[in-house]
């Protein structure tokens, strides 16, 4: 039986590798490997975030629904056996709510990872399509690895930002990441439905049974149960991310757009800050990546905290400065937190 499971996983990888989409992740149980090139032959980069935990303005989420009767429901995503589970979910929905309209993932597309400081062109196009189709509900999945979770939650978060209730389906190991990703992007409660096990380790028959008996009741409850103050409080501190978590993967141009949307670059091209490149700088640091290194007080605003060493380190990496020289700018960053800044004389604040 073990050889049959190995063969099944190999076939899954082969299907994903030959996918017609611009970029697909190669995934097995709980692990995704970023391809080195896209299907168009362009290099692909997995980048880390410049911040660990930071304050984000929370949106006011739309009320959950009273019923799914007559509603337009979008099943979105495509990761981890979604080609099996999503059609089963559609059957479950229509069996209980025959007046509903249900779109499958290939009819909707996805938003990609959601940017904190703005939206990418892909996210805006996805939101526009939801509005044009009059979508009332988004069900995203399947979150079966770290990178897939960033992608699938992106669609749910994009929906919440335009007032559409959503729920994300995930394997047990990634439920916490679903909630933390939501909070880190301004959604107080990004609800989840937990699949009982690793998607890729189950047969098609097991996937179908678990979707009907375990996942569907959770999805229905997540969409029809009002969000409570206790639930908001439960996830309020869930937004902390490890410094080395890959939050986005894409081509050079896609990385530029994503970083610009987040306000992490001034518009000039940057070298993608991959995990390997940031780790190279960390070898020359006496601090840990999450250490608070100081604050920068602008002349006309409240002091701006540098939330961790990760931010200035991340900024050095894209600009391709010498890693061994990193302690010098790091020390300047720390020291500048205690400097009194005078009003700008030539368009820039100067230390005094």
Coordinates of C-alpha atoms in Angstrom, one line a residue:
X1 CA 0.0 0.0 0.0
X2 CA 2.9 2.3 0.7
X3 CA 4.1 2.2 -2.9
X4 CA 0.5 3.1 -4.1
X5 CA 0.5 6.2 -1.8
X6 CA 3.9 7.2 -3.1
X7 CA 2.7 6.8 -6.7
X8 CA -0.4 8.9 -5.9
X9 CA 1.7 11.8 -4.5
X10 CA 4.0 11.6 -7.5
X11 CA 1.0 11.9 -9.8
X12 CA -0.3 14.9 -7.8
X13 CA 3.0 16.6 -8.2
X14 CA 3.1 15.8 -11.9
X15 CA -0.4 17.3 -12.4
X16 CA 0.5 20.4 -10.5
X17 CA 3.8 20.8 -12.4
X18 CA 2.0 20.7 -15.7
X19 CA -0.8 23.0 -14.7
X20 CA -1.7 25.7 -17.2
X21 CA -1.6 28.5 -14.6
X22 CA 1.3 30.9 -14.5
X23 CA 2.7 29.6 -11.2
X24 CA 1.8 26.5 -9.2
X25 CA 3.4 25.2 -6.0
X26 CA 4.6 21.6 -5.7
X27 CA 2.9 20.2 -2.6
X28 CA 2.9 17.0 -0.6
X29 CA 1.8 16.5 3.0
X30 CA 2.2 19.8 4.8
X31 CA 5.0 20.9 2.5
X32 CA 5.2 23.0 -0.6
X33 CA 8.2 23.6 -2.7
X34 CA 8.5 26.8 -4.7
X35 CA 9.4 26.1 -8.3
X36 CA 12.6 27.8 -9.5
X37 CA 10.9 29.1 -12.7
X38 CA 7.4 29.9 -13.8
X39 CA 5.7 28.1 -16.8
X40 CA 6.8 31.1 -18.8
X41 CA 10.5 30.5 -17.9
X42 CA 10.8 33.4 -15.5
X43 CA 12.7 33.0 -12.2
X44 CA 10.4 32.6 -9.1
X45 CA 11.2 33.9 -5.6
X46 CA 9.8 33.2 -2.2
X47 CA 10.1 36.3 0.0
X48 CA 9.9 36.8 3.7
X49 CA 8.2 39.7 5.6
X50 CA 10.1 42.7 6.9
X51 CA 8.0 42.6 10.1
X52 CA 7.0 40.0 12.6
X53 CA 4.1 41.4 14.6
X54 CA 2.7 44.9 13.9
X55 CA -0.4 46.8 14.5
X56 CA -2.9 46.7 11.6
X57 CA -6.2 48.7 11.4
X58 CA -9.0 46.1 11.7
X59 CA -11.9 46.2 9.3
X60 CA -15.5 45.9 10.4
X61 CA -16.6 42.6 9.1
X62 CA -20.0 42.2 7.4
X63 CA -22.6 40.3 9.5
X64 CA -22.7 36.5 8.8
X65 CA -25.7 35.3 6.9
X66 CA -29.1 34.0 8.1
X67 CA -29.4 31.4 5.4
X68 CA -27.7 30.2 2.2
X69 CA -31.0 30.0 0.3
X70 CA -30.8 32.0 -2.9
X71 CA -27.3 33.1 -2.2
X72 CA -24.4 33.2 -4.7
X73 CA -21.5 31.1 -3.4
X74 CA -18.0 31.1 -4.7
X75 CA -15.7 28.1 -4.1
X76 CA -12.2 29.4 -4.6
X77 CA -8.7 28.1 -4.5
X78 CA -7.3 24.9 -5.8
X79 CA -4.7 23.6 -3.4
X80 CA -4.4 20.1 -1.9
X81 CA -7.1 18.0 -3.5
X82 CA -9.5 20.9 -3.9
X83 CA -10.4 19.4 -7.3
X84 CA -12.0 16.5 -5.3
X85 CA -13.4 18.4 -2.2
X86 CA -14.8 21.5 -3.9
X87 CA -17.3 19.6 -6.2
X88 CA -18.4 17.6 -3.1
X89 CA -19.0 20.8 -1.2
X90 CA -21.1 22.1 -4.1
X91 CA -23.2 19.0 -3.9
X92 CA -23.7 19.4 -0.2
X93 CA -24.7 23.1 -0.6
X94 CA -27.2 22.4 -3.4
X95 CA -28.7 19.4 -1.6
X96 CA -29.6 21.5 1.4
X97 CA -30.1 24.9 -0.4
X98 CA -31.3 24.1 -3.9
X99 CA -31.9 27.8 -4.7
X100 CA -28.3 28.7 -4.2
X101 CA -25.9 29.4 -7.1
X102 CA -22.5 27.8 -6.7
X103 CA -19.3 28.7 -8.7
X104 CA -16.4 26.3 -8.7
X105 CA -12.7 27.5 -8.5
X106 CA -12.0 27.4 -12.2
X107 CA -15.0 29.7 -12.7
X108 CA -13.7 32.3 -10.2
X109 CA -10.0 32.3 -9.9
X110 CA -8.2 33.5 -6.7
X111 CA -6.8 36.7 -5.2
X112 CA -3.4 35.4 -4.4
X113 CA -1.7 36.4 -1.0
X114 CA -3.2 39.5 0.4
X115 CA -1.0 42.6 0.8
X116 CA -1.2 44.5 4.1
X117 CA -0.6 48.0 2.9
X118 CA -2.6 47.9 -0.3
X119 CA -3.9 45.5 -2.9
X120 CA -2.3 43.9 -5.9
X121 CA -3.7 44.0 -9.4
X122 CA -4.7 40.3 -9.0
X123 CA -6.5 40.9 -5.8
X124 CA -8.4 43.9 -7.3
X125 CA -9.4 41.8 -10.3
X126 CA -10.7 39.0 -8.0
X127 CA -12.7 41.5 -5.9
X128 CA -14.2 43.0 -9.0
X129 CA -15.2 39.6 -10.3
X130 CA -16.9 38.8 -7.0
X131 CA -18.9 42.0 -7.2
X132 CA -19.8 41.5 -10.9
X133 CA -21.2 38.1 -10.1
X134 CA -23.0 39.2 -7.0
X135 CA -21.2 36.8 -4.8
X136 CA -22.6 36.6 -1.2
X137 CA -20.2 34.0 0.2
X138 CA -16.6 32.8 -0.4
X139 CA -15.3 29.4 0.6
X140 CA -11.6 29.0 0.2
X141 CA -9.3 26.0 0.3
X142 CA -7.5 23.9 0.8
X143 CA -4.9 25.1 3.3
X144 CA -2.5 22.2 3.5
X145 CA 0.9 23.9 3.8
X146 CA 2.3 27.2 4.8
X147 CA 2.5 28.7 1.3
X148 CA -0.9 27.4 0.2
X149 CA -2.4 28.9 3.4
X150 CA -1.1 32.3 2.4
X151 CA -2.6 32.0 -1.0
X152 CA -6.0 30.6 0.0
X153 CA -6.5 32.9 2.9
X154 CA -5.7 35.8 0.5
X155 CA -9.0 35.1 -1.4
X156 CA -11.0 34.9 1.9
X157 CA -9.4 38.2 3.2
X158 CA -10.0 39.9 -0.1
X159 CA -13.7 39.0 0.2
X160 CA -14.0 40.2 3.8
X161 CA -12.6 43.6 2.7
X162 CA -15.5 44.1 0.3
X163 CA -18.1 42.9 2.8
X164 CA -18.4 39.3 1.8
X165 CA -18.4 36.6 4.5
X166 CA -15.9 33.9 4.0
X167 CA -14.4 30.7 5.5
X168 CA -11.1 28.9 4.9
X169 CA -10.8 25.1 4.8
X170 CA -7.5 23.8 6.3
X171 CA -5.6 20.8 7.7
X172 CA -5.2 20.7 11.5
X173 CA -1.6 22.0 11.3
X174 CA -2.6 25.2 9.5
X175 CA -5.7 26.3 11.3
X176 CA -3.7 28.6 13.6
X177 CA -2.0 30.1 10.5
X178 CA -5.4 30.9 9.0
X179 CA -6.4 32.9 12.0
X180 CA -3.0 34.7 12.4
X181 CA -2.9 35.6 8.7
X182 CA -6.4 37.1 9.0
X183 CA -5.5 39.2 12.0
X184 CA -2.2 40.3 10.4
X185 CA -4.1 41.6 7.5
X186 CA -6.9 43.4 9.3
X187 CA -9.6 40.8 9.6
X188 CA -10.5 40.2 13.2
X189 CA -12.0 36.8 12.7
X190 CA -11.1 34.8 9.7
X191 CA -13.1 31.7 10.2
X192 CA -11.9 28.2 9.4
X193 CA -13.2 24.7 8.8
X194 CA -10.8 21.9 9.9
X195 CA -10.3 18.9 7.7
X196 CA -9.5 15.8 9.7
X197 CA -6.0 15.0 8.7
X198 CA -3.5 15.7 5.8
X199 CA -5.3 16.0 2.5
X200 CA -2.7 14.2 0.4
X201 CA -2.6 11.2 2.7
X202 CA -6.3 10.3 2.1
X203 CA -7.9 8.4 -0.7
X204 CA -10.5 10.1 -2.9
X205 CA -13.2 8.2 -1.1
X206 CA -11.9 9.4 2.2
X207 CA -11.7 13.0 1.0
X208 CA -15.4 12.9 -0.2
X209 CA -16.7 11.3 3.1
X210 CA -14.7 13.7 5.3
X211 CA -15.9 16.7 3.2
X212 CA -19.5 15.7 3.6
X213 CA -19.5 14.6 7.2
X214 CA -16.8 16.8 8.8
X215 CA -16.0 19.9 6.7
X216 CA -19.5 20.9 5.4
X217 CA -21.1 21.2 8.8
X218 CA -18.2 23.4 9.9
X219 CA -18.4 25.5 6.8
X220 CA -22.2 26.0 7.2
X221 CA -21.8 27.0 10.9
X222 CA -18.9 29.5 10.1
X223 CA -21.1 31.3 7.5
X224 CA -24.4 31.3 9.5
X225 CA -23.2 31.9 13.1
X226 CA -22.8 35.6 14.1
X227 CA -19.2 36.7 15.1
X228 CA -19.1 37.4 18.8
X229 CA -16.9 39.8 20.9
X230 CA -15.4 36.7 22.6
X231 CA -14.3 35.4 19.3
X232 CA -12.7 38.7 18.3
X233 CA -10.9 38.7 21.6
X234 CA -9.7 35.1 21.2
X235 CA -7.8 36.0 18.0
X236 CA -6.8 39.5 18.9
X237 CA -3.1 38.5 19.5
X238 CA -2.9 35.9 16.8
X239 CA -1.1 38.1 14.3
X240 CA 2.5 37.3 15.2
X241 CA 4.5 35.8 12.4
X242 CA 7.9 34.1 12.5
X243 CA 10.5 36.2 10.8
X244 CA 11.4 33.5 8.3
X245 CA 7.9 32.7 7.2
X246 CA 7.6 33.0 3.4
X247 CA 4.6 35.2 2.7
X248 CA 4.7 35.5 -1.0
X249 CA 6.1 33.7 -4.1
X250 CA 6.2 35.0 -7.6
X251 CA 8.2 36.3 -10.5
X252 CA 10.4 39.4 -10.2
X253 CA 7.7 41.8 -11.4
X254 CA 5.1 40.2 -9.1
X255 CA 7.4 40.6 -6.1
X256 CA 7.9 44.3 -7.0
X257 CA 4.1 44.8 -7.1
X258 CA 3.5 43.0 -3.9
X259 CA 6.1 44.9 -2.0
X260 CA 5.0 48.2 -3.4
X261 CA 1.4 47.5 -2.4
X262 CA 2.6 46.8 1.2
X263 CA 4.6 50.1 1.3
X264 CA 7.9 48.2 1.7
X265 CA 9.6 49.9 -1.2
X266 CA 9.5 53.5 -2.5
X267 CA 8.9 52.3 -6.1
X268 CA 12.4 51.6 -7.1
X269 CA 13.2 48.0 -8.0
X270 CA 14.4 45.7 -5.2
X271 CA 16.2 42.4 -5.1
X272 CA 13.7 39.9 -3.8
X273 CA 14.4 39.3 0.0
X274 CA 14.5 35.6 0.0
X275 CA 14.9 33.6 3.2
X276 CA 18.4 32.6 2.2
X277 CA 19.5 36.2 1.6
X278 CA 18.1 37.4 4.9
X279 CA 19.7 34.5 6.8
X280 CA 23.0 35.6 5.3
X281 CA 22.7 39.0 7.0
X282 CA 21.6 37.4 10.2
X283 CA 24.9 35.7 10.6
X284 CA 26.6 39.0 11.2
X285 CA 24.0 40.3 13.8
X286 CA 24.4 40.1 17.5
X287 CA 20.6 40.6 17.9
X288 CA 17.9 38.2 17.2
X289 CA 15.6 38.9 14.2
X290 CA 12.7 39.8 16.4
X291 CA 14.5 42.1 18.8
X292 CA 13.2 45.7 19.1
X293 CA 16.0 48.0 17.9
X294 CA 14.5 51.4 18.6
X295 CA 12.1 54.1 17.3
X296 CA 12.4 56.8 14.7
X297 CA 10.5 59.9 15.8
X298 CA 9.4 61.9 12.7
X299 CA 9.2 65.7 13.2
X300 CA 5.4 65.9 12.6
X301 CA 4.1 62.6 13.9
X302 CA 4.2 60.2 16.8
X303 CA 7.5 58.2 17.1
X304 CA 7.5 55.3 14.6
X305 CA 8.7 52.0 16.2
X306 CA 11.1 49.8 14.3
X307 CA 9.2 46.6 15.4
X308 CA 12.1 44.3 15.1
X309 CA 15.6 43.9 13.6
X310 CA 13.8 42.3 10.7
X311 CA 12.7 45.6 9.2
X312 CA 16.1 47.3 8.7
X313 CA 17.6 43.9 7.9
X314 CA 15.0 43.3 5.2
X315 CA 15.6 46.8 3.8
X316 CA 19.4 46.1 3.6
X317 CA 18.9 42.8 1.8
X318 CA 16.8 44.1 -1.2
X319 CA 19.3 46.9 -1.7
X320 CA 22.1 44.3 -1.9
X321 CA 24.5 45.9 0.6
X322 CA 27.4 43.8 1.8
X323 CA 26.2 41.4 4.5
X324 CA 29.5 41.6 6.5
X325 CA 29.0 45.4 6.8
X326 CA 25.5 45.0 8.2
X327 CA 26.5 45.8 11.8
X328 CA 27.3 49.4 10.9
X329 CA 23.8 50.4 9.6
X330 CA 22.3 48.2 12.3
X331 CA 24.1 50.2 15.0
X332 CA 23.0 53.5 13.3
X333 CA 19.4 52.4 13.3
X334 CA 19.6 51.6 17.0
X335 CA 21.4 54.9 17.9
X336 CA 19.0 57.0 15.8
X337 CA 16.1 56.1 18.0
X338 CA 17.5 58.5 20.7
X339 CA 18.2 61.4 18.3
X340 CA 16.1 64.5 18.4
X341 CA 14.9 65.4 14.9
X342 CA 14.6 69.0 13.8
X343 CA 12.1 70.2 11.1
X344 CA 13.3 69.4 7.5
X345 CA 15.4 72.1 5.8
X346 CA 15.6 70.6 2.4
X347 CA 12.7 68.3 2.3
X348 CA 14.2 65.8 4.7
X349 CA 14.5 65.6 8.5
X350 CA 18.0 66.1 9.8
X351 CA 19.4 65.0 13.1
X352 CA 20.2 67.7 15.6

